[in-house]
mmCIF file of C-alpha atoms in Angstrom:
data_model
loop_
_atom_site.group_PDB
_atom_site.id
_atom_site.type_symbol
_atom_site.label_atom_id
_atom_site.label_comp_id
_atom_site.label_asym_id
_atom_site.label_seq_id
_atom_site.Cartn_x
_atom_site.Cartn_y
_atom_site.Cartn_z
ATOM 1 C CA ASN H 3 105.043 103.225 85.510
ATOM 2 C CA ALA H 4 107.935 104.897 87.334
ATOM 3 C CA GLY H 5 106.599 103.984 90.791
ATOM 4 C CA VAL H 6 108.009 106.314 93.455
ATOM 5 C CA THR H 7 110.550 108.880 92.308
ATOM 6 C CA GLN H 8 112.697 111.159 94.459
ATOM 7 C CA THR H 9 114.827 114.180 93.663
ATOM 8 C CA PRO H 10 117.614 114.914 94.142
ATOM 9 C CA LYS H 11 119.605 111.668 94.497
ATOM 10 C CA PHE H 12 122.466 113.350 96.334
ATOM 11 C CA GLN H 13 122.798 116.677 98.153
ATOM 12 C CA VAL H 14 125.438 118.383 100.256
ATOM 13 C CA LEU H 15 124.367 121.282 102.467
ATOM 14 C CA LYS H 16 126.095 123.557 104.906
ATOM 15 C CA THR H 17 124.725 123.910 108.418
ATOM 16 C CA GLY H 18 121.839 126.364 108.426
ATOM 17 C CA GLN H 19 120.943 125.996 104.757
ATOM 18 C CA SER H 20 117.467 124.945 103.720
ATOM 19 C CA MET H 21 116.275 122.555 101.063
ATOM 20 C CA THR H 22 113.246 120.593 99.905
ATOM 21 C CA LEU H 23 113.259 116.932 98.980
ATOM 22 C CA GLN H 24 110.711 116.042 96.335
ATOM 23 C CA CYS H 25 108.741 112.821 96.037
ATOM 24 C CA ALA H 26 106.154 111.741 93.500
ATOM 25 C CA GLN H 27 104.239 108.507 92.886
ATOM 26 C CA ASP H 28 102.240 107.458 89.853
ATOM 27 C CA MET H 29 100.370 104.523 91.397
ATOM 28 C CA ASN H 30 97.341 106.550 92.510
ATOM 29 C CA HIS H 31 98.152 105.753 96.127
ATOM 30 C CA ASN H 32 96.409 107.575 98.933
ATOM 31 C CA SER H 33 99.136 107.411 101.579
ATOM 32 C CA MET H 34 102.694 108.702 101.469
ATOM 33 C CA TYR H 35 105.573 108.626 103.938
ATOM 34 C CA TRP H 36 108.997 110.079 104.624
ATOM 35 C CA TYR H 37 111.639 108.020 106.416
ATOM 36 C CA ARG H 38 115.259 108.500 107.305
ATOM 37 C CA GLN H 39 117.823 105.736 107.506
ATOM 38 C CA ASP H 40 121.029 106.152 109.459
ATOM 39 C CA PRO H 41 124.013 103.789 109.069
ATOM 40 C CA GLY H 42 123.355 100.316 110.411
ATOM 41 C CA MET H 43 119.814 101.170 111.392
ATOM 42 C CA GLY H 44 116.341 100.547 110.173
ATOM 43 C CA LEU H 45 114.040 103.243 108.866
ATOM 44 C CA ARG H 46 112.468 105.796 111.155
ATOM 45 C CA LEU H 47 109.279 107.587 110.172
ATOM 46 C CA ILE H 48 109.545 111.375 109.964
ATOM 47 C CA TYR H 49 106.098 112.392 108.671
ATOM 48 C CA TYR H 50 103.285 110.736 106.827
ATOM 49 C CA SER H 51 100.175 111.680 104.907
ATOM 50 C CA ALA H 52 97.296 109.234 105.192
ATOM 51 C CA SER H 53 95.419 110.968 102.398
ATOM 52 C CA GLU H 54 95.557 114.110 100.301
ATOM 53 C CA GLY H 55 95.155 117.134 102.538
ATOM 54 C CA THR H 56 96.358 115.508 105.763
ATOM 55 C CA THR H 57 99.793 115.196 107.333
ATOM 56 C CA ASP H 58 100.921 113.814 110.691
ATOM 57 C CA LYS H 59 104.114 113.535 112.669
ATOM 58 C CA GLY H 60 105.992 110.292 112.858
ATOM 59 C CA GLU H 61 108.713 109.171 115.228
ATOM 60 C CA VAL H 62 111.346 111.851 114.450
ATOM 61 C CA PRO H 63 109.634 115.009 113.095
ATOM 62 C CA ASN H 64 111.792 117.700 114.714
ATOM 63 C CA GLY H 65 113.597 119.907 112.209
ATOM 64 C CA TYR H 66 111.366 118.920 109.289
ATOM 65 C CA ASN H 67 108.180 120.083 107.615
ATOM 66 C CA VAL H 68 106.115 118.435 104.914
ATOM 67 C CA SER H 69 103.614 119.383 102.249
ATOM 68 C CA ARG H 70 101.190 117.072 100.515
ATOM 69 C CA LEU H 71 100.951 119.129 97.345
ATOM 70 C CA ASN H 72 98.405 116.858 95.666
ATOM 71 C CA LYS H 73 97.677 113.142 95.552
ATOM 72 C CA ARG H 74 100.903 112.444 93.659
ATOM 73 C CA GLU H 75 103.434 114.619 95.455
ATOM 74 C CA PHE H 76 104.742 114.793 99.010
ATOM 75 C CA SER H 77 107.691 117.049 99.820
ATOM 76 C CA LEU H 78 109.986 117.185 102.842
ATOM 77 C CA ARG H 79 111.614 120.463 103.855
ATOM 78 C CA LEU H 80 114.601 121.097 106.055
ATOM 79 C CA GLU H 81 114.377 124.720 107.148
ATOM 80 C CA SER H 82 117.795 124.967 108.813
ATOM 81 C CA ALA H 83 119.901 121.896 108.194
ATOM 82 C CA ALA H 84 122.015 120.424 110.996
ATOM 83 C CA PRO H 85 124.774 117.786 110.839
ATOM 84 C CA SER H 86 122.455 115.422 112.761
ATOM 85 C CA GLN H 87 120.221 115.400 109.686
ATOM 86 C CA THR H 88 122.894 113.730 107.592
ATOM 87 C CA SER H 89 121.122 110.584 106.466
ATOM 88 C CA VAL H 90 119.489 108.772 103.592
ATOM 89 C CA TYR H 91 115.900 109.846 103.098
ATOM 90 C CA PHE H 92 113.282 107.536 101.618
ATOM 91 C CA CYS H 93 109.840 108.370 100.396
ATOM 92 C CA ALA H 94 107.215 105.632 100.247
ATOM 93 C CA SER H 95 103.578 105.240 99.304
ATOM 94 C CA SER H 96 100.825 102.753 99.937
ATOM 95 C CA GLY H 97 97.455 102.196 98.387
ATOM 96 C CA LEU H 98 95.213 102.671 101.337
ATOM 97 C CA TRP H 99 95.200 103.755 104.920
ATOM 98 C CA SER H 100 93.672 101.069 107.075
ATOM 99 C CA PRO H 101 94.025 99.880 110.651
ATOM 100 C CA GLU H 102 95.792 96.803 109.305
ATOM 101 C CA GLY H 103 98.336 98.769 107.314
ATOM 102 C CA ASP H 104 99.471 97.883 103.833
ATOM 103 C CA GLU H 105 102.638 97.138 101.910
ATOM 104 C CA GLN H 106 104.651 100.189 101.042
ATOM 105 C CA PHE H 107 106.499 101.037 97.859
ATOM 106 C CA PHE H 108 109.767 102.891 98.247
ATOM 107 C CA GLY H 109 111.671 105.393 96.187
ATOM 108 C CA PRO H 110 115.427 105.071 95.549
ATOM 109 C CA GLY H 111 116.394 107.492 98.298
ATOM 110 C CA THR H 112 118.157 110.838 98.666
ATOM 111 C CA ARG H 113 121.590 110.785 100.257
ATOM 112 C CA LEU H 114 121.984 114.031 102.227
ATOM 113 C CA THR H 115 125.152 115.265 103.874
ATOM 114 C CA VAL H 116 125.132 118.329 106.121
ATOM 115 C CA LEU H 117 128.553 119.823 106.801
ATOM 116 C CA SER K 8 112.230 103.332 119.325
ATOM 117 C CA GLN K 9 112.562 100.243 117.159
ATOM 118 C CA GLN K 10 109.738 97.753 117.483
ATOM 119 C CA GLY K 11 111.403 94.864 115.700
ATOM 120 C CA GLU K 12 114.801 93.423 116.392
ATOM 121 C CA GLU K 13 116.414 91.160 113.842
ATOM 122 C CA ASP K 14 118.771 88.339 114.611
ATOM 123 C CA PRO K 15 121.452 87.797 113.500
ATOM 124 C CA GLN K 16 122.740 91.234 112.553
ATOM 125 C CA ALA K 17 124.851 89.639 109.824
ATOM 126 C CA LEU K 18 124.759 86.257 108.118
ATOM 127 C CA SER K 19 127.176 84.831 105.560
ATOM 128 C CA ILE K 20 126.371 81.601 103.705
ATOM 129 C CA GLN K 21 127.273 79.727 100.536
ATOM 130 C CA GLU K 22 125.110 79.710 97.468
ATOM 131 C CA GLY K 23 122.556 76.914 97.638
ATOM 132 C CA GLU K 24 122.292 76.951 101.425
ATOM 133 C CA ASN K 25 119.225 78.123 103.307
ATOM 134 C CA ALA K 26 119.208 81.412 105.196
ATOM 135 C CA THR K 27 117.091 82.007 108.284
ATOM 136 C CA MET K 28 116.553 85.407 109.842
ATOM 137 C CA ASN K 29 114.556 86.098 112.965
ATOM 138 C CA CYS K 30 112.583 89.091 114.146
ATOM 139 C CA SER K 31 111.238 89.800 117.617
ATOM 140 C CA TYR K 32 108.837 92.575 118.512
ATOM 141 C CA LYS K 33 107.337 94.022 121.659
ATOM 142 C CA THR K 34 103.658 94.899 121.241
ATOM 143 C CA SER K 35 100.520 93.412 119.728
ATOM 144 C CA ILE K 36 100.458 93.659 115.964
ATOM 145 C CA ASN K 37 98.045 93.603 113.051
ATOM 146 C CA ASN K 38 100.618 92.300 110.633
ATOM 147 C CA LEU K 39 104.327 91.844 110.100
ATOM 148 C CA GLN K 40 106.116 92.552 106.846
ATOM 149 C CA TRP K 41 109.529 91.680 105.470
ATOM 150 C CA TYR K 42 111.450 93.968 103.139
ATOM 151 C CA ARG K 43 114.698 93.623 101.230
ATOM 152 C CA GLN K 44 117.173 96.417 100.582
ATOM 153 C CA ASN K 45 119.976 96.058 98.099
ATOM 154 C CA SER K 46 123.005 98.218 98.751
ATOM 155 C CA GLY K 47 122.308 101.862 97.951
ATOM 156 C CA ARG K 48 118.719 101.206 96.915
ATOM 157 C CA GLY K 49 115.225 101.601 98.314
ATOM 158 C CA LEU K 50 113.337 98.869 100.144
ATOM 159 C CA VAL K 51 111.305 96.268 98.314
ATOM 160 C CA HIS K 52 108.339 94.553 99.922
ATOM 161 C CA LEU K 53 108.703 90.768 100.100
ATOM 162 C CA ILE K 54 105.814 89.370 102.085
ATOM 163 C CA LEU K 55 103.121 90.305 104.599
ATOM 164 C CA ILE K 56 101.789 87.951 107.257
ATOM 165 C CA ARG K 57 98.720 88.839 109.310
ATOM 166 C CA SER K 58 98.399 88.261 113.038
ATOM 167 C CA ASN K 59 95.945 85.389 112.515
ATOM 168 C CA GLU K 60 98.308 83.557 110.145
ATOM 169 C CA ARG K 61 101.079 81.238 111.244
ATOM 170 C CA GLU K 62 102.942 80.579 108.030
ATOM 171 C CA LYS K 63 103.108 81.994 104.544
ATOM 172 C CA HIS K 64 105.042 81.080 101.408
ATOM 173 C CA SER K 65 106.113 83.089 98.397
ATOM 174 C CA GLY K 66 108.457 81.388 95.951
ATOM 175 C CA ARG K 67 111.648 80.562 97.855
ATOM 176 C CA LEU K 68 110.495 82.558 100.884
ATOM 177 C CA ARG K 69 108.822 81.086 103.920
ATOM 178 C CA VAL K 70 107.676 83.296 106.772
ATOM 179 C CA THR K 71 106.390 82.117 110.126
ATOM 180 C CA LEU K 72 104.735 84.131 112.853
ATOM 181 C CA ASP K 73 104.383 83.173 116.510
ATOM 182 C CA THR K 74 102.298 85.827 118.233
ATOM 183 C CA SER K 75 102.634 84.131 121.621
ATOM 184 C CA LYS K 76 106.410 84.577 121.448
ATOM 185 C CA LYS K 77 106.160 87.847 119.518
ATOM 186 C CA SER K 78 108.549 86.565 116.904
ATOM 187 C CA SER K 79 108.790 85.861 113.197
ATOM 188 C CA SER K 80 111.284 84.139 110.966
ATOM 189 C CA LEU K 81 112.133 84.513 107.305
ATOM 190 C CA LEU K 82 113.586 81.494 105.527
ATOM 191 C CA ILE K 83 115.160 81.825 102.100
ATOM 192 C CA THR K 84 115.720 78.432 100.544
ATOM 193 C CA ALA K 85 118.372 77.546 97.957
ATOM 194 C CA SER K 86 119.991 80.971 98.278
ATOM 195 C CA ARG K 87 121.604 82.737 95.338
ATOM 196 C CA ALA K 88 124.286 85.406 95.160
ATOM 197 C CA ALA K 89 121.539 87.815 94.066
ATOM 198 C CA ASP K 90 119.882 87.368 97.472
ATOM 199 C CA THR K 91 122.739 89.342 99.035
ATOM 200 C CA ALA K 92 120.998 92.307 100.687
ATOM 201 C CA SER K 93 119.741 93.652 103.993
ATOM 202 C CA TYR K 94 116.463 92.233 105.211
ATOM 203 C CA PHE K 95 114.148 94.168 107.497
ATOM 204 C CA CYS K 96 111.074 93.172 109.398
ATOM 205 C CA ALA K 97 108.437 95.802 110.008
ATOM 206 C CA THR K 98 105.358 95.636 112.173
ATOM 207 C CA VAL K 99 101.991 97.343 112.141
ATOM 208 C CA GLU K 100 100.810 97.651 115.709
ATOM 209 C CA THR K 101 97.186 97.149 116.683
ATOM 210 C CA SER K 102 97.211 100.705 118.031
ATOM 211 C CA GLY K 103 98.012 102.269 114.674
ATOM 212 C CA SER K 104 98.609 101.796 110.982
ATOM 213 C CA ARG K 105 102.220 102.891 110.735
ATOM 214 C CA LEU K 106 105.103 100.581 109.943
ATOM 215 C CA THR K 107 107.892 100.302 112.517
ATOM 216 C CA PHE K 108 111.135 98.833 111.206
ATOM 217 C CA GLY K 109 113.800 96.748 112.858
ATOM 218 C CA GLU K 110 117.504 97.307 112.327
ATOM 219 C CA GLY K 111 117.899 94.611 109.709
ATOM 220 C CA THR K 112 119.968 91.537 108.943
ATOM 221 C CA GLN K 113 122.782 91.840 106.411
ATOM 222 C CA LEU K 114 122.802 88.642 104.341
ATOM 223 C CA THR K 115 125.800 87.772 102.193
ATOM 224 C CA VAL K 116 125.526 84.822 99.840
ATOM 225 C CA ASN K 117 128.913 83.740 98.534
ATOM 226 C CA PRO K 118 129.057 82.194 95.050
#
């Protein structure tokens, strides 16, 4: 099993350009997440999908949109990239959505630079 | 805002020594999790401790949780150079199911 995969691994954009980050998991997990990690900081939740067909905002959703394409795939879109969105983006998944939470499995990350 | 705060921010030890990292948080939680991140890689789940547990072991890892002090510690015994990584605590609050991460402790184990 590949676990959680992300594409691309690296990307450089100019301010105002758009792009979509792709994420897929092959663990039959219900829940998927997008985080960003800035230098010297922990991860901050952008959006999440508790189950197929649902999406919700996290801590820092402004400037992003998401699509839960099917149970396996969860994409993150930047409509008009800004330098403040320069970061490393991680996708994660977990088996179930419960009030107690669950361990999450992370992809390798996408390193995005916006000039 | 970050829920968990790790202490110290950076820790450098010799191989074979024990490493202790601490995490404090602000609100009531369902569970607390520790993750490891090697440089340039994604996070890997290490251990989960529930709010009704006080201590948990996994191999060379020992995690304690003190809900009265809203704090947790991660102990890595007999450290190895391969343990060099950033370690993050993450909490699941009683008000929701989402993970909230701290800023991490950078551990360097010198051979």
